[in-house]
Amino acid sequence: MSKFEVTVLGASGGPDVGETQCFLIRPFGWHGLESVCVDGGAGTTQISRMLAGELRVGLIESFYERDYEPVNQFFDSDVQVRPGLSDSTLHALDSSPRITSYRSAKVYESIKGYYVTHPHLDHIAAMVVDSPLIFNSPKPMAKTIWGLPFTTSAIERFIFNDSIWPNLIHGGGQRLKTESLTDQIATTNPTFTHIEITPFRVSHGKGAYSPREKIFSTVYLFRDITTDHCIIICGDMEPDSDEPLLSNLCSYLAARVPLHKIKAIIVECSSPIDTKELYGHMSPTRLVEELSHLQNVYGCEQRPDMDVIITHVKGHCSFKDPRLVILNEVRQEAQRFGLEGIRFSVAVKGYTFYL
Amino acid sequence: MSKFEVTVLGASGGPDVGETQCFLIRPFGWHGLESVCVDGGAGTTQISRMLAGELRVGLIESFYERDYEPVNQFFDSDVQVRPGLSDSTLHALDSSPRITSYRSAKVYESIKGYYVTHPHLDHIAAMVVDSPLIFNSPKPMAKTIWGLPFTTSAIERFIFNDSIWPNLIHGGGQRLKTESLTDQIATTNPTFTHIEITPFRVSHGKGAYSPREKIFSTVYLFRDITTDHCIIICGDMEPDSDEPLLSNLCSYLAARVPLHKIKAIIVECSSPIDTKELYGHMSPTRLVEELSHLQNVYGCEQRPDMDVIITHVKGHCSFKDPRLVILNEVRQEAQRFGLEGIRFSVAVKGYTFYL
């Protein structure tokens, strides 16, 4: 039985502006249209495309060896995933006029806010460019941008500053606001009051100009407090170096959540194994090492039963679709490390995972 | 005989992140792959789509009354426009492997720089998110971001600052650089040495939080110095209020360029006539008033023979596609004002105008 619906509005690690990371999340089978997003790299454009049924049945846009690849190459055969918005979302939309722009606006209206992992542009661009819709709509709506302080402050200082974008946070009558979260402190989502969300600060490399400046990102733990079922959604990240960050996350989980209750980890794996410079990102080897570390922290008495969904693959000049290269490498590494109980898939825009 | 090729990578006024304003410009029939862009709201994603032939023949994605509308509704029957990249671009690509991602990377490689009208995110997002490709490519490449100082300084301070995006300008070994232009001073493009480009500062409303803060944008004049043929490409803008900015542009043109040499004006018209608040933008009435003003400055001895191509239409909750509503209103206003010699069309992503 699924616990969460995760619609992939975007999952690219770039370039692909407008199709970069954004996951629209709802409790499974939720009756209304409400949702929250993790990150805001994609938005209304993708929602409209999904509603207009632009996906080619059984095929995924690739632009490498072939322009379209068969869908089954991207997903584990046992993962629950279907094209388009979730069944419950479409059901809640049923009474809306059959005009794509109206229906898209309804879905956008009902996004209550964004849990942003870090302020890099590929994680916020659509959230920002979509934001005037909050004010143009006949129906009053409000949205919150949640994040650790380094995220919310950068978005306020550098984006909504009347230079890069109209300052709709301070000049918008409270319809758009930021709310800072605290590292490792759970808060209940105001709409989904049985869902608790906890942010974990993680490392994401160093500044390109100031190599002494550390760049951080966030992993979000979504927990259903009635059942303890969890999903974990990661921003860009790299393994720990001088601070125990991912390591703290593993200990936190092991102390509070039985391993089999973790339904899914959506995690970046930007580049294939042979990449020389990872710029603060994960590779297939790094990813499997971290999953192996998580298994070790839990100990061999507990066995996972989870989906690991790879996101944020970067576009490369290659013959084969880098998402398929990476998925294959991750599966091979998992076998080499003896990992069991994990189903590996790729996050593909326009698809909903039932987790 | 056409003088310029203008490929519309994006022309939306938002939301539509990834499909907002970006025009890829080349002299007509240019033998290489080189180009420059005005604005960078769209990029490699759209180039790939065009190369993969994703456009439906004769139909334009709309998402309003119908999901697709017949193409002829968007263009004047005499304008030279065809789907896809320009014939000369495709010819220059001929020897490249038939892999969309490779061919898209080749076209991107050959964009020599961006003339940015103003730093609002919908005009720069793809330029920024595409920029790591400059450094990942096996072939050394360099790109310049040109703009008036308010544009280049905002892009440096707020975007390439290691917080919103890696500081590839100061940490990237000169492969990506900004170059400030001076208002009303022509510079020769380093690649197309017979093309002179002149920026004109124009008004774009006020800050959302600080209404005393004026927001500016830029109009670019592209002039072929061998023939005097021009195209004019506008950023977001509004009519003059306290400073004669558009008015100076008209006088500058009238003093230097015969009216019939202006082949095209690509100009924003964000919202239909009945819009209450224009937020520093043009409406059909405002646009036709400005065109009428231009005609008056030239006097009745000179008659235009130009295309006016409407860009930056904002998405609205409406039954009819706002681009078609606005095109219709602009044509009616032009008739009411007695404008002659102007062909009106809409800039549609994925199409190349031969001007």
XYZ file of C-alpha atoms in Angstrom:
710
model
C 0.000 0.000 0.000
C 1.486 3.330 -1.090
C 1.894 6.113 1.446
C 3.026 9.055 -0.663
C 2.466 10.299 -4.210
C 5.497 11.974 -5.722
C 4.970 13.613 -9.106
C 8.203 14.470 -10.873
C 7.775 17.921 -12.441
C 11.496 18.029 -13.150
C 14.497 15.903 -12.286
C 17.321 17.095 -14.512
C 20.645 18.159 -13.048
C 20.923 20.674 -15.858
C 21.131 22.291 -18.218
C 17.423 21.768 -19.127
C 16.080 24.883 -17.416
C 12.381 24.444 -16.646
C 12.869 20.713 -16.197
C 15.240 20.746 -13.233
C 14.449 19.379 -9.809
C 10.904 19.746 -8.490
C 8.867 17.025 -6.789
C 5.178 17.586 -6.121
C 4.254 15.582 -3.021
C 0.948 14.523 -1.480
C -0.151 11.838 0.951
C -1.386 8.894 -1.104
C -5.029 9.249 -2.165
C -5.470 12.748 -0.638
C -8.961 13.996 -1.472
C -8.238 17.644 -2.256
C -5.834 19.175 -4.768
C -3.315 20.298 -2.143
C 0.356 19.512 -2.471
C 3.778 20.689 -1.392
C 6.909 20.705 -3.505
C 10.469 19.837 -2.721
C 12.440 22.369 -4.776
C 11.030 24.538 -7.548
C 13.112 23.961 -10.673
C 9.999 23.082 -12.679
C 6.414 24.279 -12.383
C 3.359 25.297 -14.328
C 4.856 24.561 -17.751
C 5.322 20.917 -16.835
C 1.921 20.724 -15.122
C 0.279 22.018 -18.310
C 2.172 19.529 -20.451
C 1.076 16.667 -18.221
C -2.542 17.822 -18.316
C -2.434 18.209 -22.093
C -1.220 14.628 -22.327
C 1.952 15.489 -24.224
C 3.836 12.415 -23.043
C 4.278 9.798 -25.733
C 2.850 6.541 -24.409
C 5.607 4.179 -23.334
C 8.399 6.499 -24.472
C 10.648 8.930 -22.624
C 12.286 11.979 -24.245
C 16.005 11.276 -24.302
C 17.901 13.112 -27.116
C 20.898 10.723 -26.981
C 21.231 7.404 -28.820
C 17.576 7.837 -29.765
C 15.298 10.835 -29.231
C 12.886 8.613 -27.300
C 13.681 5.562 -25.168
C 11.304 2.832 -23.956
C 10.003 3.705 -20.505
C 10.795 0.352 -18.858
C 14.532 1.051 -19.065
C 14.174 3.814 -16.461
C 12.174 2.032 -13.765
C 12.546 -1.043 -11.592
C 9.932 -3.562 -12.693
C 8.345 -3.509 -9.222
C 8.161 0.248 -8.631
C 4.697 1.814 -8.731
C 4.928 4.584 -11.330
C 2.543 5.918 -13.951
C 2.630 8.829 -16.427
C 0.844 12.075 -15.585
C -0.427 13.657 -12.391
C -1.652 11.280 -9.701
C -5.049 9.620 -9.988
C -6.262 11.432 -6.875
C -5.171 14.810 -8.297
C -7.016 14.176 -11.541
C -10.057 13.065 -9.559
C -9.980 16.282 -7.510
C -9.726 18.272 -10.774
C -12.707 16.548 -12.316
C -15.172 19.416 -11.948
C -12.819 22.022 -13.490
C -13.415 23.236 -17.052
C -11.573 21.176 -19.674
C -9.121 23.946 -20.495
C -5.508 23.067 -19.833
C -4.478 26.529 -18.608
C -7.376 26.609 -16.085
C -6.658 23.127 -14.792
C -2.941 23.889 -14.576
C -3.704 27.067 -12.607
C -5.862 25.034 -10.196
C -3.016 22.600 -9.516
C -0.584 25.515 -9.077
C -3.019 27.326 -6.723
C -3.042 24.277 -4.495
C 0.732 24.044 -4.067
C 0.944 25.251 -0.493
C 4.668 25.805 -0.503
C 8.152 24.698 -1.395
C 10.689 22.918 0.789
C 13.824 24.186 -0.933
C 17.022 22.162 -0.570
C 19.402 24.994 -1.508
C 19.230 28.242 -3.421
C 20.985 27.212 -6.655
C 19.009 28.489 -9.609
C 18.172 25.059 -11.025
C 16.257 24.354 -7.792
C 14.242 27.577 -7.652
C 13.848 29.090 -11.154
C 10.280 27.962 -11.864
C 9.149 28.694 -8.315
C 10.290 32.286 -8.837
C 9.028 32.822 -12.391
C 5.654 31.236 -11.515
C 5.239 33.451 -8.426
C 3.338 36.399 -10.028
C 0.458 33.943 -10.552
C -0.072 34.075 -6.785
C -1.108 37.688 -7.189
C -2.907 37.541 -10.533
C -5.328 34.836 -9.507
C -8.951 35.727 -8.816
C -8.814 33.303 -5.874
C -6.679 34.488 -2.942
C -3.798 32.133 -2.372
C -0.667 32.071 -0.294
C 2.520 30.110 -0.529
C 5.434 29.537 1.812
C 9.063 28.988 0.897
C 10.560 26.780 3.590
C 14.272 26.173 3.962
C 17.252 26.225 6.264
C 18.433 29.816 6.893
C 21.166 29.726 4.219
C 18.428 28.978 1.664
C 15.723 31.406 2.722
C 18.164 34.268 3.228
C 19.783 33.813 -0.211
C 16.367 33.716 -1.887
C 15.370 36.930 -0.114
C 18.656 38.788 -0.671
C 19.552 37.736 -4.183
C 16.291 36.868 -5.940
C 13.226 38.706 -4.600
C 15.094 42.018 -4.423
C 13.400 44.110 -7.165
C 16.497 43.620 -9.319
C 16.429 39.922 -10.246
C 12.715 39.609 -9.501
C 10.004 41.871 -8.076
C 10.201 41.754 -4.294
C 6.928 39.892 -3.868
C 7.945 38.716 -0.400
C 8.049 42.150 1.227
C 5.947 43.975 -1.338
C 3.264 41.344 -1.793
C 1.046 41.638 1.256
C 2.110 38.342 2.866
C 0.836 36.154 0.075
C 4.364 34.847 -0.486
C 6.563 34.366 2.545
C 9.682 32.567 3.603
C 9.900 30.478 6.755
C 13.239 29.316 8.086
C 13.545 25.812 9.446
C 16.055 24.487 11.991
C 18.507 21.728 11.180
C 17.264 18.348 12.466
C 14.099 19.830 13.985
C 10.811 18.380 12.743
C 7.852 20.623 11.940
C 4.343 19.566 11.054
C 3.156 20.637 7.632
C 0.201 23.047 8.099
C -1.858 21.366 5.355
C -0.948 17.739 5.885
C -1.004 17.757 9.664
C -0.086 14.086 9.915
C 3.126 14.691 7.982
C 6.202 15.840 9.826
C 9.116 17.258 7.853
C 12.692 17.398 9.109
C 15.557 19.147 7.296
C 19.154 17.939 7.504
C 22.013 20.153 6.406
C 24.458 18.377 4.085
C 27.580 19.363 2.199
C 27.497 20.448 -1.473
C 31.084 21.313 -2.290
C 32.878 24.628 -2.302
C 32.527 28.005 -3.994
C 33.850 28.223 -7.564
C 35.511 31.556 -6.827
C 36.027 31.162 -3.070
C 37.120 27.560 -2.519
C 37.234 28.221 1.226
C 33.511 28.939 1.199
C 31.510 25.795 1.943
C 28.270 25.308 0.035
C 25.453 23.520 1.837
C 22.280 21.805 0.795
C 19.431 19.967 2.542
C 17.931 16.502 2.800
C 14.252 16.429 3.786
C 12.690 13.589 5.760
C 8.907 13.331 5.288
C 7.337 11.157 8.005
C 3.704 10.103 8.374
C 3.324 10.350 12.167
C 0.361 7.958 12.202
C 2.258 5.075 10.578
C 5.929 6.085 10.767
C 6.268 5.600 7.008
C 8.900 7.902 5.544
C 10.298 9.181 2.309
C 13.621 10.965 2.106
C 14.269 13.585 -0.571
C 17.774 14.880 -1.110
C 19.093 18.046 -2.581
C 22.460 18.111 -4.305
C 25.099 16.711 -1.960
C 28.427 15.003 -1.512
C 29.719 12.615 1.156
C 30.862 14.053 4.498
C 34.341 15.500 4.727
C 35.072 17.532 7.875
C 31.607 17.446 9.484
C 29.439 14.383 10.186
C 26.334 15.474 8.267
C 25.103 12.496 6.253
C 26.438 10.405 9.057
C 24.224 12.280 11.542
C 21.262 11.728 9.248
C 21.863 7.963 9.285
C 22.130 7.918 13.079
C 18.989 10.057 13.394
C 17.053 7.631 11.188
C 18.353 4.502 12.893
C 17.360 5.903 16.295
C 13.806 6.820 15.250
C 12.530 4.935 12.201
C 12.589 1.178 11.517
C 14.467 0.604 8.258
C 11.530 -1.066 6.492
C 9.402 2.035 7.113
C 11.611 4.086 4.810
C 9.602 3.708 1.615
C 11.904 5.618 -0.688
C 15.000 7.745 -0.986
C 15.060 10.195 -3.863
C 18.688 11.049 -4.226
C 20.922 12.869 -6.668
C 23.546 11.081 -8.688
C 24.725 13.739 -11.091
C 27.504 12.064 -13.048
C 28.713 8.613 -14.103
C 31.600 6.782 -12.404
C 34.311 7.944 -14.801
C 33.682 11.660 -14.109
C 36.863 13.426 -13.026
C 35.440 16.368 -11.101
C 32.175 15.947 -9.204
C 31.806 19.553 -7.939
C 30.094 18.596 -4.690
C 27.864 15.877 -6.154
C 27.288 12.128 -5.878
C 28.519 9.437 -8.260
C 27.226 5.858 -8.475
C 30.062 4.663 -6.222
C 29.530 7.425 -3.672
C 25.786 6.789 -3.641
C 26.106 3.072 -3.046
C 28.732 3.678 -0.341
C 26.258 5.936 1.468
C 23.437 3.394 1.144
C 25.790 0.754 2.453
C 26.685 3.037 5.358
C 22.982 3.446 6.142
C 22.531 -0.354 6.144
C 25.524 -0.706 8.480
C 24.164 1.862 10.937
C 20.909 -0.112 11.106
C 22.811 -3.421 11.412
C 22.081 -6.686 9.715
C 18.906 -7.427 11.724
C 16.983 -4.889 9.685
C 16.517 -5.225 5.939
C 15.370 -2.414 3.659
C 12.329 -2.659 1.388
C 12.671 0.627 -0.426
C 12.850 2.412 -3.741
C 15.931 4.477 -4.426
C 15.073 6.953 -7.155
C 17.964 8.686 -8.873
C 17.537 12.361 -9.680
C 19.584 15.342 -10.884
C 21.532 13.545 -13.611
C 23.512 16.116 -15.594
C 23.300 16.285 -19.357
C 26.512 15.119 -21.003
C 27.880 14.904 -24.494
C 27.558 11.152 -24.756
C 26.099 8.532 -27.023
C 23.980 6.834 -24.382
C 21.479 8.660 -22.146
C 23.504 9.432 -18.971
C 20.485 8.512 -16.819
C 20.606 4.969 -18.169
C 24.392 4.831 -17.837
C 24.156 5.902 -14.190
C 21.227 3.587 -13.357
C 23.199 0.671 -14.726
C 26.330 1.656 -12.808
C 24.399 2.113 -9.561
C 22.845 -1.331 -9.926
C 26.258 -2.874 -10.565
C 27.814 -1.089 -7.606
C 24.916 -2.191 -5.379
C 25.573 -5.784 -6.383
C 29.285 -5.370 -5.738
C 28.544 -3.992 -2.250
C 26.012 -6.776 -1.604
C 23.109 -4.376 -1.036
C 19.736 -6.079 -0.838
C 16.110 -5.004 -0.641
C 16.539 -1.858 -2.736
C 14.819 -1.209 -6.065
C 16.600 1.367 -8.249
C 14.813 3.672 -10.725
C 15.326 7.062 -12.351
C 13.115 10.074 -11.628
C 11.589 11.018 -14.986
C 9.666 14.248 -15.533
C 5.969 13.803 -16.115
C 5.636 10.603 -14.069
C 4.102 9.985 -10.646
C 5.651 7.511 -8.228
C 3.329 5.877 -5.696
C 5.657 5.125 -2.773
C 15.711 39.681 -49.439
C 16.115 38.868 -45.738
C 18.932 40.443 -43.734
C 18.690 38.713 -40.376
C 17.629 35.292 -39.088
C 15.923 35.402 -35.710
C 15.178 32.045 -34.134
C 12.736 32.269 -31.241
C 14.013 29.965 -28.486
C 11.489 31.474 -26.089
C 9.033 34.350 -26.179
C 6.757 33.904 -23.203
C 6.255 36.679 -20.678
C 5.872 34.006 -18.003
C 5.284 31.879 -16.172
C 6.630 29.193 -18.610
C 10.157 29.045 -17.222
C 12.525 27.683 -19.868
C 10.401 29.196 -22.629
C 10.770 32.866 -21.749
C 12.472 35.468 -23.908
C 15.520 34.420 -25.910
C 16.179 35.263 -29.557
C 19.050 33.586 -31.380
C 20.251 35.985 -34.067
C 22.504 35.608 -37.113
C 23.053 37.540 -40.318
C 20.915 35.932 -43.006
C 22.616 32.956 -44.672
C 25.738 33.078 -42.431
C 27.992 30.145 -43.321
C 29.173 29.063 -39.871
C 27.164 28.067 -36.809
C 27.862 31.286 -34.909
C 25.085 33.300 -33.332
C 24.381 35.799 -30.583
C 21.309 35.879 -28.378
C 19.199 38.702 -27.118
C 18.268 37.597 -23.598
C 18.699 34.097 -22.211
C 15.333 32.927 -20.907
C 15.482 29.795 -23.052
C 18.420 27.737 -24.253
C 19.642 24.234 -24.882
C 16.342 22.553 -23.987
C 14.567 24.395 -26.752
C 17.436 23.885 -29.211
C 17.258 20.122 -28.573
C 13.499 20.108 -29.052
C 13.836 21.919 -32.356
C 16.533 19.531 -33.552
C 14.487 16.510 -32.490
C 11.627 17.853 -34.573
C 9.158 17.949 -31.708
C 7.009 20.667 -33.261
C 3.695 19.398 -34.587
C 3.468 20.421 -38.224
C 1.155 23.391 -38.676
C 0.164 23.520 -35.022
C 1.300 25.661 -32.103
C 1.103 24.584 -28.452
C -1.491 26.790 -26.828
C -3.198 25.197 -23.757
C -6.210 27.558 -23.937
C -9.354 27.077 -26.028
C -7.527 24.163 -27.652
C -4.187 22.594 -26.700
C -2.919 23.304 -30.228
C -3.860 26.147 -32.543
C -3.306 26.433 -36.302
C -0.039 28.213 -36.990
C -1.400 30.755 -39.465
C -3.323 32.536 -36.699
C -0.032 33.741 -35.187
C 1.717 35.168 -38.250
C 1.039 37.832 -40.850
C 0.505 36.093 -44.174
C 3.498 37.927 -45.678
C 6.069 37.399 -42.929
C 8.917 34.987 -43.692
C 8.808 32.416 -40.903
C 9.415 28.676 -40.760
C 9.556 26.074 -37.975
C 12.938 24.967 -36.601
C 16.426 26.407 -36.663
C 17.375 28.398 -39.742
C 18.255 26.652 -42.984
C 21.816 28.001 -42.812
C 22.246 26.695 -39.255
C 21.060 23.232 -40.257
C 23.371 23.354 -43.264
C 26.345 24.249 -41.036
C 25.399 21.335 -38.739
C 25.260 18.842 -41.571
C 28.524 17.061 -40.804
C 27.722 16.555 -37.082
C 26.672 13.122 -35.837
C 22.896 12.566 -35.925
C 22.555 12.647 -32.148
C 20.343 15.418 -30.857
C 22.417 16.137 -27.737
C 25.620 16.487 -29.810
C 24.001 18.748 -32.352
C 22.372 20.834 -29.637
C 25.773 21.195 -27.915
C 27.296 22.377 -31.218
C 24.666 25.081 -31.608
C 25.147 26.114 -27.963
C 28.954 26.169 -28.353
C 28.549 28.651 -31.186
C 26.472 31.171 -29.252
C 29.126 33.829 -28.798
C 27.264 35.792 -26.187
C 24.076 37.302 -24.866
C 22.860 40.870 -25.174
C 20.730 40.987 -22.040
C 17.942 43.549 -21.833
C 17.596 43.488 -18.045
C 18.410 41.101 -15.222
C 14.915 39.784 -14.444
C 15.049 36.018 -14.067
C 12.774 35.256 -17.018
C 15.398 36.890 -19.264
C 18.472 35.107 -17.916
C 17.503 31.759 -16.326
C 18.542 29.445 -19.173
C 21.695 31.449 -19.894
C 22.733 30.822 -16.284
C 21.700 27.182 -15.966
C 23.297 26.347 -19.344
C 26.589 28.029 -18.385
C 28.418 24.990 -16.868
C 28.412 23.531 -20.394
C 31.007 26.182 -21.272
C 33.417 24.427 -18.921
C 32.413 20.796 -19.487
C 32.886 20.868 -23.227
C 35.908 19.153 -24.761
C 36.192 22.140 -27.122
C 37.329 25.379 -25.469
C 34.661 28.026 -25.772
C 34.015 31.448 -24.370
C 30.920 33.538 -24.017
C 30.260 37.170 -23.188
C 27.291 38.608 -21.342
C 26.760 42.122 -22.689
C 24.456 44.648 -21.078
C 24.087 48.129 -19.707
C 25.782 48.432 -16.293
C 22.564 47.880 -14.286
C 22.260 44.502 -16.017
C 25.833 43.227 -15.861
C 26.316 44.345 -12.272
C 23.103 42.636 -11.068
C 24.056 39.414 -12.845
C 27.485 39.481 -11.191
C 26.284 40.444 -7.719
C 23.123 38.425 -7.395
C 23.511 35.420 -9.669
C 27.122 34.312 -10.244
C 27.986 34.701 -6.560
C 28.548 31.098 -5.406
C 25.220 31.268 -3.599
C 22.642 31.362 -6.393
C 25.057 29.932 -8.955
C 28.749 29.007 -9.004
C 30.800 32.125 -9.650
C 31.894 31.065 -13.112
C 32.671 34.659 -14.059
C 35.488 35.198 -11.562
C 36.242 31.540 -10.898
C 36.056 30.295 -14.457
C 39.315 31.394 -16.068
C 37.775 34.044 -18.331
C 35.644 31.630 -20.321
C 32.532 33.491 -19.198
C 32.749 37.229 -18.838
C 30.522 40.259 -18.637
C 31.069 43.364 -20.707
C 29.243 46.582 -19.923
C 27.878 48.661 -22.769
C 27.158 52.390 -22.791
C 23.698 53.798 -23.407
C 23.273 54.915 -27.044
C 26.848 53.979 -27.983
C 27.224 51.484 -30.832
C 29.756 48.651 -30.633
C 30.684 46.224 -33.371
C 29.986 42.588 -32.592
C 33.335 40.729 -32.500
C 31.989 37.800 -34.545
C 29.728 39.586 -36.979
C 31.974 42.550 -37.665
C 29.527 44.144 -40.082
C 26.862 44.263 -37.389
C 26.780 47.172 -34.984
C 24.715 46.928 -31.831
C 23.453 49.901 -29.857
C 21.707 49.669 -26.479
C 19.034 52.139 -25.379
C 17.980 52.360 -21.758
C 14.189 52.314 -21.332
C 11.812 52.350 -18.388
C 10.323 49.153 -16.927
C 8.239 50.326 -14.003
C 9.038 50.518 -10.323
C 10.149 48.185 -7.559
C 7.422 46.053 -5.978
C 8.759 46.778 -2.498
C 10.417 50.137 -3.159
C 8.080 52.047 -5.481
C 10.580 54.907 -5.548
C 13.142 52.622 -7.165
C 12.975 52.830 -10.941
C 13.478 49.618 -12.888
C 15.184 49.886 -16.277
C 15.469 47.675 -19.302
C 17.126 47.897 -22.725
C 16.192 48.088 -26.395
C 18.890 46.802 -28.775
C 19.355 48.158 -32.278
C 21.135 45.719 -34.616
C 22.416 47.496 -37.732
C 24.177 46.002 -40.756
C 26.753 48.709 -41.461
C 27.152 47.653 -45.067
C 23.474 48.111 -45.959
C 22.011 50.108 -43.059
C 19.340 47.439 -42.564
C 18.238 47.206 -38.950
C 16.256 45.133 -36.549
C 15.193 46.406 -33.153
C 14.710 44.041 -30.232
C 13.086 45.289 -27.069
C 13.233 44.100 -23.512
C 10.291 44.632 -21.215
C 9.330 48.298 -21.184
C 6.698 50.947 -20.673
C 6.149 54.343 -22.281
C 8.257 57.276 -21.073
C 7.175 59.083 -17.943
C 9.720 61.499 -16.464
C 12.650 60.845 -18.844
C 12.586 60.909 -22.667
C 13.906 57.386 -23.268
C 11.766 55.806 -25.985
C 11.452 59.271 -27.360
C 15.265 59.554 -27.614
C 15.337 56.178 -29.375
C 12.886 57.448 -32.008
C 14.935 60.612 -32.574
C 18.162 58.584 -32.779
C 16.623 56.333 -35.429
C 15.113 59.148 -37.435
C 18.471 60.938 -37.513
C 20.441 57.899 -38.675
C 18.325 55.210 -40.381
C 15.793 55.615 -43.191
C 12.471 54.208 -41.976
C 12.209 51.570 -44.698
C 15.573 50.130 -43.598
C 14.073 49.063 -40.265
C 13.177 45.497 -41.179
C 11.554 44.515 -37.909
C 10.766 45.512 -34.349
C 10.424 42.682 -31.860
C 8.562 44.247 -29.000
C 6.874 43.143 -25.826
C 3.139 43.430 -25.352
C 2.533 41.579 -22.131
C -1.166 41.991 -21.491
C -4.448 42.656 -23.324
C -6.167 46.054 -23.387
C -8.499 45.414 -20.457
C -5.648 44.725 -18.012
C -5.873 46.960 -14.936
C -2.248 46.971 -13.789
C 0.530 46.723 -16.363
C 3.523 46.669 -13.948
C 5.881 48.502 -16.298
C 4.799 46.738 -19.497
C 3.188 47.524 -22.844
C -0.443 46.980 -23.830
C -1.822 46.935 -27.387
C -2.834 50.589 -27.067
C 0.516 51.660 -25.649
C 2.369 49.723 -28.345
C 0.441 51.263 -31.211
C 0.825 54.728 -29.667
C 4.614 54.229 -29.654
C 4.638 53.000 -33.262
C 2.546 55.966 -34.212
C 5.004 58.235 -32.395
C 7.868 56.668 -34.383
C 5.987 57.329 -37.639
C 5.411 60.937 -36.593
C 9.086 61.502 -35.784
C 9.970 60.282 -39.288
C 7.204 62.374 -40.837
C 4.776 61.410 -43.550
C 7.384 61.367 -46.356
C 8.741 58.067 -45.104
C 6.627 54.923 -44.976
C 7.559 51.811 -43.005
C 7.861 48.371 -44.561
C 8.444 46.335 -41.452
C 7.414 43.399 -39.346
C 6.377 44.087 -35.778
C 6.655 40.871 -33.841
C 4.948 40.737 -30.481
C 6.785 38.964 -27.675
C 6.562 38.465 -23.909
C 2.817 37.835 -23.700
C 1.950 36.765 -20.161
C -0.026 33.633 -19.494
C -3.523 34.398 -18.228
C -6.486 32.466 -16.971
C -8.559 32.957 -20.075
C -10.529 30.975 -22.603
C -8.688 32.274 -25.653
C -4.892 32.213 -26.079
C -3.785 35.678 -24.854
C -1.275 35.902 -27.724
C -4.145 35.746 -30.216
C -6.236 38.177 -28.182
C -3.359 40.669 -28.120
C -2.464 40.226 -31.805
C -6.051 40.942 -32.720
C -6.219 43.995 -30.449
C -2.920 45.358 -31.799
C -4.163 45.030 -35.386
C -7.412 46.812 -34.482
C -5.567 49.607 -32.682
C -3.189 49.992 -35.648
C -6.195 50.399 -37.931
C -7.752 52.920 -35.565
C -4.491 54.915 -35.513
C -4.204 54.689 -39.321
C -0.817 52.913 -39.215
C 0.301 51.584 -42.556
C 3.141 49.441 -43.848
C 3.449 47.282 -40.747
C 2.870 43.514 -40.647
C 2.002 42.179 -37.178
C 2.882 38.681 -35.957
C 3.530 36.878 -32.686
C 6.954 35.483 -31.709
C 6.402 31.746 -31.273
C 9.028 29.469 -29.736
C 10.591 27.031 -32.139
C 10.175 29.215 -35.230
C 12.737 31.212 -37.225
C 11.856 34.573 -38.715
C 13.778 35.672 -41.813
C 13.706 39.452 -41.566
